């Protein structure tokens, strides 16, 4: 207290500030302390000023940060708008190129970029939503006439070449041919196809085909051949140069006795044979197949369709001989083959199988699922037509594990829904040939599939898909620019105007099947008769008018 009293800055001088007052003698002796004034602390004031400056600095920093964030947001919005404009430009450019250059293939970079954009999304679902939206607003555009589309007749059907005319004459008079010496194999094959269509294949014609050591002998109709005829023809031909042998419908001739006798006469068998087709050989047994497999070590493709005597042992025999080399196997219609553990194990032993047909086999669902899971990455051709038990789960497996499929046949499978179309669309991006015959898919589902995958498809069958209508027609005309073969038989919800639009837009179309169509006029038939497209199935059209433009099956690539 003493030091504070002596501080002149804190306590004023009593002598200077206070007036002279009379002194009370009583108060002198009491010595009362003087009253203290409030202290003024400079340190506290400095601290307050410092805090105020800090708050001001923080406020200024916050304002600067908000301004920077606002600037970043503005720049981001501009970049996003520019990216959107660029995206719209690229989409419009791609659409224009698609309209004016239908056959221009997409580059690998474009495909990868497109996959990145839609990664994690279902393109099928997006397309289906767009189609439903299009249908919702279709009433607005219904006033605009979609009909009146004229078929382009600038390219009329070309006249047959001299070679084609000569081959037809030879086929019509095959019994008078004395020799096919020096005729190339590809022309022999065409002549044989024409003769087979007219059911004129006999022993003499077969002998003409095997002369001159051909590399390929292809006959589609051998019903008139006997065991002895087949044995003699094959034993006399040059089997060293023979690489392809197609003897379809050789039922009563292809027996175990005939094969045994052939190998007795020719112990070396078929050392160069790589492709063998014995479709419809209803007398072929497992033992006969074992003899053939032993005599043809280089087999890569085997067609045993509709060989009713074969059992699961036939698949085991082929797996034993060609498990690591076989590329194509067709056992469709072999009713003697029943699903079992041996069959399942044998099928999984084909390491490089790229083409498989099990059409018509019952209870094959589990076997197909297991095979696709283990070997599906190498499959390019798959036929499941008329396989009782195949459902959406089977197609889910195919879509997930068979990304390289190019040909798919899922005809006559009533249990399939649009869910199967979704899995195929999202999983199988390389499809070229598809058959949807007698399925219950919706119009929107088929249209969505075509919008996503239609650009690469050249062979399409919608035979008896009764729900197919306007949306499918729009997708066909807009996206399926590379179609060569189209089957619209019994699609009675389609109209004549929609068919005109399809034919006008699909400029590469070569063959069109229209069985069951009653909704066309005589004028339209007259227009069709002048077009280059081969029309089959309509009134006033012949089934055999264009034998050279045969409609290919899904497995035609291998079998």
Coordinates of C-alpha atoms in Angstrom, one line a residue:
X1 CA 0.0 0.0 0.0
X2 CA 2.9 2.4 0.7
X3 CA 4.4 2.0 -2.7
X4 CA 1.0 2.8 -4.4
X5 CA 0.6 5.9 -2.3
X6 CA 4.0 7.2 -3.4
X7 CA 3.2 6.7 -7.1
X8 CA 2.4 10.1 -8.6
X9 CA 0.6 8.6 -11.6
X10 CA -1.8 6.7 -9.4
X11 CA -2.4 9.0 -6.5
X12 CA -2.7 12.8 -7.0
X13 CA -0.9 15.2 -4.7
X14 CA -3.2 16.1 -1.8
X15 CA -1.6 19.4 -1.4
X16 CA -2.3 20.5 -4.9
X17 CA -5.7 19.0 -5.5
X18 CA -7.5 19.3 -2.2
X19 CA -8.4 22.8 -0.7
X20 CA -7.2 23.9 2.8
X21 CA -9.8 22.7 5.2
X22 CA -9.9 23.2 8.9
X23 CA -8.4 20.4 10.8
X24 CA -10.5 18.6 13.3
X25 CA -8.3 17.7 16.3
X26 CA -10.3 14.6 16.9
X27 CA -9.6 13.2 13.5
X28 CA -5.9 13.7 13.6
X29 CA -5.3 11.0 16.1
X30 CA -7.5 8.5 14.3
X31 CA -5.2 8.2 11.1
X32 CA -8.0 7.0 8.6
X33 CA -6.6 5.7 5.2
X34 CA -7.6 7.7 2.1
X35 CA -10.1 6.3 -0.5
X36 CA -8.4 4.5 -3.5
X37 CA -9.4 5.3 -7.1
X38 CA -9.9 2.5 -9.8
X39 CA -6.6 1.3 -11.4
X40 CA -6.1 1.6 -15.2
X41 CA -4.3 -1.6 -16.4
X42 CA -2.3 -1.0 -19.7
X43 CA -1.5 -4.7 -20.1
X44 CA -5.2 -5.7 -20.2
X45 CA -5.9 -3.0 -22.7
X46 CA -3.1 -4.3 -25.0
X47 CA -4.5 -7.8 -24.8
X48 CA -8.0 -6.6 -25.7
X49 CA -6.6 -4.7 -28.7
X50 CA -4.7 -7.8 -29.7
X51 CA -7.8 -10.0 -29.5
X52 CA -9.8 -7.5 -31.5
X53 CA -7.1 -7.5 -34.2
X54 CA -7.1 -11.3 -34.3
X55 CA -10.9 -11.3 -34.7
X56 CA -10.6 -8.8 -37.5
X57 CA -7.9 -10.9 -39.2
X58 CA -10.0 -14.1 -38.9
X59 CA -13.0 -12.3 -40.4
X60 CA -11.0 -11.0 -43.3
X61 CA -9.6 -14.5 -43.8
X62 CA -13.1 -16.0 -43.8
X63 CA -14.2 -13.4 -46.3
X64 CA -11.2 -14.2 -48.6
X65 CA -11.9 -18.0 -48.3
X66 CA -15.6 -17.6 -49.2
X67 CA -14.6 -15.5 -52.2
X68 CA -12.1 -18.2 -53.3
X69 CA -14.7 -20.9 -52.8
X70 CA -17.2 -18.9 -54.8
X71 CA -14.7 -18.4 -57.6
X72 CA -13.9 -22.2 -57.6
X73 CA -17.6 -23.0 -57.8
X74 CA -18.0 -20.6 -60.7
X75 CA -15.0 -22.1 -62.5
X76 CA -16.3 -25.7 -61.8
X77 CA -19.7 -24.8 -63.1
X78 CA -18.2 -23.3 -66.3
X79 CA -16.0 -26.4 -66.8
X80 CA -19.0 -28.7 -66.2
X81 CA -21.1 -26.8 -68.6
X82 CA -18.3 -26.9 -71.2
X83 CA -17.9 -30.7 -70.6
X84 CA -21.7 -31.1 -71.0
X85 CA -21.6 -29.1 -74.3
X86 CA -18.7 -31.2 -75.5
X87 CA -20.5 -34.4 -74.5
X88 CA -23.6 -33.3 -76.4
X89 CA -21.5 -32.4 -79.4
X90 CA -19.8 -35.8 -79.4
X91 CA -23.1 -37.6 -79.1
X92 CA -24.6 -35.6 -81.9
X93 CA -21.5 -36.3 -84.0
X94 CA -21.6 -40.0 -83.3
X95 CA -25.3 -40.1 -84.2
X96 CA -24.6 -38.2 -87.5
X97 CA -21.8 -40.6 -88.3
X98 CA -24.1 -43.5 -87.6
X99 CA -26.7 -42.2 -89.9
X100 CA -24.3 -41.4 -92.8
X101 CA -21.7 -44.1 -92.3
X102 CA -23.5 -47.3 -91.1
X103 CA -20.5 -49.6 -91.6
X104 CA -17.9 -47.5 -89.9
X105 CA -16.7 -49.6 -86.9
X106 CA -16.1 -48.0 -83.5
X107 CA -12.6 -47.6 -82.4
X108 CA -11.3 -49.4 -79.3
X109 CA -10.8 -46.1 -77.5
X110 CA -14.4 -45.1 -78.1
X111 CA -15.6 -48.5 -76.8
X112 CA -13.5 -48.2 -73.7
X113 CA -14.7 -44.6 -73.1
X114 CA -18.3 -45.7 -73.5
X115 CA -17.8 -48.5 -71.1
X116 CA -16.3 -46.1 -68.5
X117 CA -19.3 -43.8 -68.9
X118 CA -21.8 -46.5 -68.2
X119 CA -19.7 -48.5 -65.7
X120 CA -21.9 -49.7 -62.8
X121 CA -25.1 -49.0 -64.7
X122 CA -27.4 -51.2 -66.8
X123 CA -27.6 -50.0 -70.3
X124 CA -30.6 -52.2 -70.9
X125 CA -32.5 -50.5 -68.0
X126 CA -31.6 -47.1 -69.3
X127 CA -32.7 -48.0 -72.8
X128 CA -36.0 -49.5 -71.5
X129 CA -36.7 -46.4 -69.5
X130 CA -36.1 -44.2 -72.6
X131 CA -38.4 -46.4 -74.6
X132 CA -41.2 -46.1 -72.0
X133 CA -40.7 -42.4 -72.1
X134 CA -40.8 -42.4 -75.8
X135 CA -44.1 -44.4 -75.8
X136 CA -45.5 -42.0 -73.2
X137 CA -45.0 -39.1 -75.6
X138 CA -45.7 -41.0 -78.7
X139 CA -49.3 -39.6 -78.8
X140 CA -47.8 -36.1 -79.4
X141 CA -45.9 -37.3 -82.5
X142 CA -48.7 -39.5 -83.7
X143 CA -50.1 -36.7 -85.8
X144 CA -46.9 -36.6 -87.8
X145 CA -47.3 -39.2 -90.6
X146 CA -44.8 -42.0 -90.2
X147 CA -46.2 -43.8 -93.2
X148 CA -45.7 -43.1 -96.8
X149 CA -42.1 -44.3 -96.7
X150 CA -41.2 -45.5 -100.2
X151 CA -38.9 -48.4 -100.6
X152 CA -35.6 -47.5 -102.3
X153 CA -35.6 -49.1 -105.7
X154 CA -32.4 -47.6 -106.9
X155 CA -30.7 -51.0 -106.5
X156 CA -32.7 -53.6 -108.3
X157 CA -32.1 -57.3 -107.9
X158 CA -29.1 -58.2 -110.0
X159 CA -29.2 -60.8 -112.6
X160 CA -27.5 -64.1 -111.7
X161 CA -24.0 -64.6 -113.0
X162 CA -23.1 -67.0 -115.7
X163 CA -21.4 -69.2 -113.1
X164 CA -24.6 -69.4 -111.0
X165 CA -26.7 -70.2 -114.1
X166 CA -24.3 -73.0 -115.0
X167 CA -24.4 -74.5 -111.5
X168 CA -28.2 -74.5 -111.5
X169 CA -28.2 -76.3 -114.9
X170 CA -25.7 -78.8 -113.6
X171 CA -27.7 -79.4 -110.4
X172 CA -30.9 -79.9 -112.4
X173 CA -29.1 -82.5 -114.6
X174 CA -26.8 -84.0 -112.1
X175 CA -27.5 -87.6 -113.3
X176 CA -25.9 -86.7 -116.7
X177 CA -22.6 -85.3 -115.2
X178 CA -19.7 -87.6 -116.2
X179 CA -16.9 -85.8 -114.3
X180 CA -16.2 -82.8 -112.1
X181 CA -12.5 -82.9 -112.9
X182 CA -10.7 -79.6 -112.3
X183 CA -13.8 -78.0 -110.7
X184 CA -12.7 -76.1 -107.6
X185 CA -13.8 -77.3 -104.2
X186 CA -15.9 -74.2 -103.5
X187 CA -17.9 -74.7 -106.7
X188 CA -18.3 -78.4 -105.9
X189 CA -19.8 -77.4 -102.6
X190 CA -22.3 -75.1 -104.2
X191 CA -23.3 -77.7 -106.8
X192 CA -23.6 -80.3 -104.0
X193 CA -25.9 -77.9 -102.0
X194 CA -28.2 -77.4 -105.0
X195 CA -28.3 -81.2 -105.7
X196 CA -29.0 -81.9 -102.0
X197 CA -31.9 -79.4 -102.1
X198 CA -33.5 -81.3 -105.0
X199 CA -32.9 -84.7 -103.2
X200 CA -30.8 -86.1 -106.1
X201 CA -27.7 -87.3 -104.1
X202 CA -26.9 -90.9 -104.9
X203 CA -23.8 -93.1 -105.2
X204 CA -22.8 -91.9 -108.6
X205 CA -23.0 -88.2 -107.6
X206 CA -21.0 -89.0 -104.4
X207 CA -18.4 -90.6 -106.6
X208 CA -18.1 -87.4 -108.6
X209 CA -17.5 -85.4 -105.5
X210 CA -14.7 -87.5 -104.1
X211 CA -12.7 -87.7 -107.4
X212 CA -9.6 -85.5 -107.8
X213 CA -8.6 -85.7 -104.1
X214 CA -10.8 -82.9 -102.8
X215 CA -10.1 -81.2 -99.4
X216 CA -13.8 -80.9 -98.7
X217 CA -16.8 -83.1 -99.3
X218 CA -20.1 -81.6 -98.3
X219 CA -23.5 -83.2 -98.8
X220 CA -26.6 -82.1 -96.9
X221 CA -28.9 -85.0 -97.9
X222 CA -27.5 -88.5 -98.1
X223 CA -30.7 -90.5 -97.3
X224 CA -30.4 -92.6 -100.5
X225 CA -26.9 -94.0 -99.6
X226 CA -26.5 -97.6 -98.3
X227 CA -23.8 -99.0 -96.0
X228 CA -21.9 -100.6 -98.8
X229 CA -22.1 -97.5 -100.9
X230 CA -20.7 -95.3 -98.2
X231 CA -17.9 -97.7 -97.4
X232 CA -16.8 -98.0 -101.0
X233 CA -16.9 -94.3 -101.6
X234 CA -14.9 -93.4 -98.5
X235 CA -12.3 -96.2 -99.0
X236 CA -11.6 -95.1 -102.6
X237 CA -11.2 -91.4 -102.0
X238 CA -7.9 -89.7 -101.1
X239 CA -8.3 -89.4 -97.3
X240 CA -4.9 -87.8 -96.9
X241 CA -6.1 -84.5 -98.4
X242 CA -9.6 -84.7 -97.0
X243 CA -10.1 -82.0 -94.3
X244 CA -13.8 -81.4 -94.2
X245 CA -16.5 -84.2 -94.4
X246 CA -20.2 -83.3 -94.2
X247 CA -22.5 -86.3 -94.6
X248 CA -25.8 -85.0 -93.1
X249 CA -28.8 -87.2 -93.0
X250 CA -26.7 -90.3 -93.7
X251 CA -28.9 -92.2 -91.2
X252 CA -29.0 -95.8 -92.4
X253 CA -25.5 -95.7 -94.0
X254 CA -23.4 -94.6 -91.0
X255 CA -23.4 -97.8 -88.9
X256 CA -20.8 -99.5 -86.8
X257 CA -20.4 -102.2 -89.4
X258 CA -19.8 -99.7 -92.1
X259 CA -17.1 -97.9 -90.1
X260 CA -15.4 -101.2 -89.1
X261 CA -15.3 -102.3 -92.8
X262 CA -13.9 -98.9 -93.9
X263 CA -11.1 -99.1 -91.3
X264 CA -10.3 -102.7 -92.5
X265 CA -9.9 -101.4 -96.0
X266 CA -8.1 -98.2 -95.0
X267 CA -6.2 -98.7 -91.7
X268 CA -4.9 -95.2 -91.8
X269 CA -8.4 -93.7 -91.4
X270 CA -8.6 -89.9 -91.9
X271 CA -5.3 -88.4 -90.9
X272 CA -6.0 -84.9 -92.0
X273 CA -9.7 -84.6 -91.1
X274 CA -10.5 -81.5 -89.0
X275 CA -14.3 -81.1 -89.4
X276 CA -16.9 -83.8 -89.3
X277 CA -20.7 -83.4 -89.6
X278 CA -22.9 -86.4 -89.3
X279 CA -26.2 -84.7 -88.5
X280 CA -29.2 -87.1 -88.5
X281 CA -27.0 -90.2 -88.5
X282 CA -29.6 -92.1 -86.4
X283 CA -27.7 -95.4 -86.7
X284 CA -24.5 -94.0 -85.3
X285 CA -23.6 -95.6 -81.9
X286 CA -21.0 -94.8 -79.3
X287 CA -18.7 -97.6 -80.5
X288 CA -18.9 -96.3 -84.1
X289 CA -18.0 -92.8 -82.8
X290 CA -15.0 -94.3 -80.9
X291 CA -13.8 -95.9 -84.1
X292 CA -14.1 -92.6 -86.0
X293 CA -12.3 -90.7 -83.2
X294 CA -9.5 -93.1 -83.2
X295 CA -9.0 -92.8 -87.0
X296 CA -9.2 -89.0 -87.1
X297 CA -6.7 -87.5 -84.6
X298 CA -6.9 -83.9 -85.9
X299 CA -10.6 -83.4 -85.4
X300 CA -11.5 -79.9 -84.2
X301 CA -15.2 -79.6 -85.0
X302 CA -17.8 -82.4 -84.6
X303 CA -21.5 -82.1 -85.5
X304 CA -23.6 -85.0 -84.1
X305 CA -27.0 -83.2 -84.1
X306 CA -30.0 -85.6 -84.0
X307 CA -27.9 -88.8 -83.6
X308 CA -30.5 -90.4 -81.4
X309 CA -28.5 -93.6 -80.4
X310 CA -25.7 -91.7 -78.8
X311 CA -25.5 -91.5 -75.0
X312 CA -23.4 -89.6 -72.5
X313 CA -20.6 -92.1 -73.3
X314 CA -20.2 -90.3 -76.7
X315 CA -19.3 -87.1 -74.9
X316 CA -16.8 -89.0 -72.7
X317 CA -15.2 -90.6 -75.8
X318 CA -14.7 -87.2 -77.5
X319 CA -13.3 -85.8 -74.2
X320 CA -10.8 -88.6 -74.0
X321 CA -9.6 -88.1 -77.5
X322 CA -10.0 -84.3 -78.0
X323 CA -10.4 -82.8 -74.6
X324 CA -7.6 -80.3 -75.1
X325 CA -8.1 -79.6 -78.9
X326 CA -11.8 -79.7 -79.8
X327 CA -13.2 -76.3 -80.8
X328 CA -16.8 -77.0 -81.8
X329 CA -19.4 -79.6 -80.5
X330 CA -23.0 -80.0 -81.5
X331 CA -25.0 -82.6 -79.6
X332 CA -28.4 -81.0 -80.0
X333 CA -31.3 -83.3 -80.4
X334 CA -29.4 -86.4 -79.1
X335 CA -32.2 -87.6 -76.9
X336 CA -30.1 -90.5 -75.7
X337 CA -27.8 -88.1 -73.8
X338 CA -29.1 -87.6 -70.3
X339 CA -27.6 -85.2 -67.7
X340 CA -25.4 -87.2 -65.3
X341 CA -22.1 -86.8 -63.4
X342 CA -20.1 -88.5 -66.2
X343 CA -21.7 -86.1 -68.8
X344 CA -21.0 -83.1 -66.6
X345 CA -17.4 -84.0 -66.0
X346 CA -16.7 -84.9 -69.6
X347 CA -18.1 -81.6 -70.9
X348 CA -15.9 -79.6 -68.5
X349 CA -12.8 -81.4 -69.9
X350 CA -13.1 -79.5 -73.2
X351 CA -10.6 -76.8 -72.5
X352 CA -10.8 -74.8 -75.8
X353 CA -14.4 -75.3 -76.8
X354 CA -15.7 -72.2 -78.5
X355 CA -18.9 -73.5 -80.0
X356 CA -21.5 -75.6 -78.1
X357 CA -25.0 -76.7 -79.0
X358 CA -27.1 -78.6 -76.6
X359 CA -30.5 -77.7 -78.2
X360 CA -33.4 -80.0 -77.3
X361 CA -31.7 -81.7 -74.3
X362 CA -33.8 -81.9 -71.2
X363 CA -32.7 -81.1 -67.7
X364 CA -29.5 -79.5 -69.0
X365 CA -29.7 -76.3 -66.8
X366 CA -27.2 -77.3 -64.1
X367 CA -24.7 -78.7 -66.7
X368 CA -24.8 -75.5 -68.8
X369 CA -24.4 -73.3 -65.7
X370 CA -21.4 -75.3 -64.5
X371 CA -19.8 -75.3 -68.0
X372 CA -20.3 -71.6 -68.5
X373 CA -18.9 -70.8 -65.1
X374 CA -15.7 -72.8 -65.8
X375 CA -15.2 -72.5 -69.6
X376 CA -17.6 -69.6 -70.6
X377 CA -14.8 -67.1 -71.4
X378 CA -13.8 -69.1 -74.5
X379 CA -17.4 -69.6 -75.9
X380 CA -18.4 -67.7 -79.0
X381 CA -21.4 -69.8 -80.1
X382 CA -24.1 -71.2 -77.8
X383 CA -27.4 -72.8 -78.6
X384 CA -29.9 -73.6 -75.8
X385 CA -33.0 -73.8 -78.0
X386 CA -35.8 -76.0 -76.7
X387 CA -33.9 -76.9 -73.6
X388 CA -36.5 -77.6 -71.0
X389 CA -35.4 -76.2 -67.6
X390 CA -33.4 -73.3 -68.9
X391 CA -34.5 -70.1 -67.2
X392 CA -33.4 -66.6 -66.3
X393 CA -30.8 -67.9 -64.0
X394 CA -29.1 -69.8 -66.8
X395 CA -29.0 -66.7 -68.9
X396 CA -27.7 -64.7 -66.0
X397 CA -24.7 -67.2 -65.9
X398 CA -24.2 -66.8 -69.7
X399 CA -24.3 -63.0 -69.5
X400 CA -21.9 -63.0 -66.6
X401 CA -19.3 -65.6 -67.7
X402 CA -19.6 -65.6 -71.5
X403 CA -18.6 -62.1 -72.5
X404 CA -17.3 -63.2 -76.0
X405 CA -20.5 -64.7 -77.3
X406 CA -21.2 -63.9 -81.0
X407 CA -24.0 -66.3 -81.7
X408 CA -26.9 -67.2 -79.3
X409 CA -29.9 -69.3 -79.9
X410 CA -32.5 -69.2 -77.0
X411 CA -35.5 -70.2 -79.1
X412 CA -38.7 -71.8 -77.7
X413 CA -38.0 -71.1 -74.0
X414 CA -41.3 -70.0 -72.5
X415 CA -39.8 -69.4 -69.0
X416 CA -37.6 -66.6 -70.1
X417 CA -38.5 -63.0 -69.2
X418 CA -37.0 -59.6 -69.9
X419 CA -34.6 -60.3 -67.1
X420 CA -32.8 -62.6 -69.4
X421 CA -32.6 -59.9 -72.1
X422 CA -31.1 -57.6 -69.5
X423 CA -28.3 -60.0 -68.6
X424 CA -27.5 -60.7 -72.3
X425 CA -27.5 -57.0 -73.2
X426 CA -25.2 -56.0 -70.3
X427 CA -22.9 -59.0 -70.5
X428 CA -22.6 -60.1 -74.1
X429 CA -21.5 -57.0 -76.1
X430 CA -20.2 -58.9 -79.2
X431 CA -23.4 -60.6 -80.4
X432 CA -23.7 -61.0 -84.2
X433 CA -26.4 -63.6 -84.6
X434 CA -29.4 -64.0 -82.3
X435 CA -32.5 -66.2 -82.3
X436 CA -35.5 -65.3 -80.1
X437 CA -38.0 -67.6 -81.7
X438 CA -41.2 -68.3 -79.7
X439 CA -40.3 -66.3 -76.6
X440 CA -42.4 -64.1 -74.4
X441 CA -40.2 -61.1 -74.4
X442 CA -42.0 -57.7 -74.3
X443 CA -41.9 -55.1 -77.0
X444 CA -40.0 -52.7 -74.8
X445 CA -37.5 -55.4 -73.8
X446 CA -36.6 -56.4 -77.4
X447 CA -36.4 -52.8 -78.4
X448 CA -34.1 -52.0 -75.5
X449 CA -31.9 -55.0 -76.5
X450 CA -31.7 -53.8 -80.1
X451 CA -30.9 -50.2 -79.1
X452 CA -27.8 -51.4 -77.1
X453 CA -26.6 -54.4 -79.2
X454 CA -28.4 -53.9 -82.5
X455 CA -25.5 -52.0 -84.1
X456 CA -23.4 -55.2 -84.4
X457 CA -26.1 -57.8 -85.2
X458 CA -26.4 -59.1 -88.8
X459 CA -28.6 -62.2 -88.2
X460 CA -31.8 -61.8 -86.1
X461 CA -34.8 -64.0 -85.7
X462 CA -37.9 -62.7 -84.0
X463 CA -40.1 -65.5 -85.3
X464 CA -43.3 -65.8 -83.3
X465 CA -42.3 -63.3 -80.6
X466 CA -45.9 -62.1 -80.5
X467 CA -45.3 -59.0 -78.4
X468 CA -43.0 -57.4 -80.9
X469 CA -44.6 -54.2 -82.2
X470 CA -44.0 -50.5 -82.8
X471 CA -41.0 -50.0 -80.4
X472 CA -39.1 -52.9 -81.9
X473 CA -39.7 -51.6 -85.4
X474 CA -38.3 -48.2 -84.4
X475 CA -35.2 -49.8 -82.9
X476 CA -34.7 -52.0 -85.9
X477 CA -34.9 -49.1 -88.3
X478 CA -32.8 -46.8 -86.1
X479 CA -30.0 -49.0 -84.8
X480 CA -29.8 -52.3 -86.8
X481 CA -28.0 -50.9 -89.8
X482 CA -25.9 -54.0 -90.5
X483 CA -28.7 -56.6 -90.6
X484 CA -28.3 -59.1 -93.4
X485 CA -30.9 -61.7 -92.4
X486 CA -34.2 -60.9 -90.5
X487 CA -37.0 -63.2 -89.6
X488 CA -40.3 -61.4 -88.6
X489 CA -42.6 -64.4 -89.2
X490 CA -45.9 -64.3 -87.2
X491 CA -45.1 -60.8 -85.8
X492 CA -48.6 -59.6 -86.5
X493 CA -48.5 -56.5 -84.3
X494 CA -46.2 -55.0 -86.9
X495 CA -47.8 -52.9 -89.6
X496 CA -47.0 -52.5 -93.3
X497 CA -45.7 -49.0 -92.7
X498 CA -43.3 -50.2 -90.0
X499 CA -42.0 -52.9 -92.3
X500 CA -41.5 -50.3 -95.0
X501 CA -39.5 -48.2 -92.5
X502 CA -37.4 -51.2 -91.5
X503 CA -36.6 -52.1 -95.1
X504 CA -35.8 -48.5 -96.0
X505 CA -33.4 -48.0 -93.2
X506 CA -31.7 -51.4 -93.2
X507 CA -29.9 -51.0 -96.5
X508 CA -27.8 -54.1 -96.1
X509 CA -30.7 -56.5 -95.7
X510 CA -30.5 -59.5 -98.0
X511 CA -33.1 -61.9 -96.8
X512 CA -36.4 -61.3 -95.0
X513 CA -38.8 -64.0 -93.7
X514 CA -42.5 -63.0 -93.4
X515 CA -44.4 -66.3 -92.8
X516 CA -47.8 -65.6 -91.3
X517 CA -48.1 -62.0 -92.5
X518 CA -51.6 -61.1 -93.6
X519 CA -51.4 -57.4 -93.0
X520 CA -49.8 -56.4 -96.3
X521 CA -51.5 -55.1 -99.4
X522 CA -51.0 -56.1 -103.0
X523 CA -49.2 -52.8 -103.8
X524 CA -46.7 -53.5 -101.1
X525 CA -46.2 -57.0 -102.5
X526 CA -45.5 -55.5 -105.8
X527 CA -42.9 -53.1 -104.3
X528 CA -41.3 -56.1 -102.5
X529 CA -41.0 -58.0 -105.8
X530 CA -38.9 -55.2 -107.2
X531 CA -36.6 -54.9 -104.3
X532 CA -33.2 -56.5 -103.9
X533 CA -34.2 -58.2 -100.7
X534 CA -35.1 -61.9 -100.9
X535 CA -38.6 -62.2 -99.4
X536 CA -39.6 -65.6 -98.2
X537 CA -43.0 -66.7 -96.7
X538 CA -45.4 -64.2 -98.2
X539 CA -48.2 -65.0 -100.6
X540 CA -46.9 -65.2 -104.2
X541 CA -43.3 -65.9 -103.1
X542 CA -41.5 -69.1 -103.6
X543 CA -39.6 -71.0 -100.8
X544 CA -36.9 -71.9 -103.3
X545 CA -36.8 -68.7 -105.3
X546 CA -33.3 -67.8 -104.0
X547 CA -31.5 -71.0 -103.0
X548 CA -28.1 -69.2 -102.9
X549 CA -29.4 -66.8 -100.2
X550 CA -30.1 -69.6 -97.6
X551 CA -30.9 -68.2 -94.2
X552 CA -27.9 -69.1 -91.9
X553 CA -28.4 -70.8 -88.5
X554 CA -26.8 -69.6 -85.4
X555 CA -24.2 -72.4 -85.5
X556 CA -23.5 -72.1 -89.2
X557 CA -20.1 -70.6 -88.5
X558 CA -18.8 -73.8 -87.2
X559 CA -21.1 -76.6 -88.4

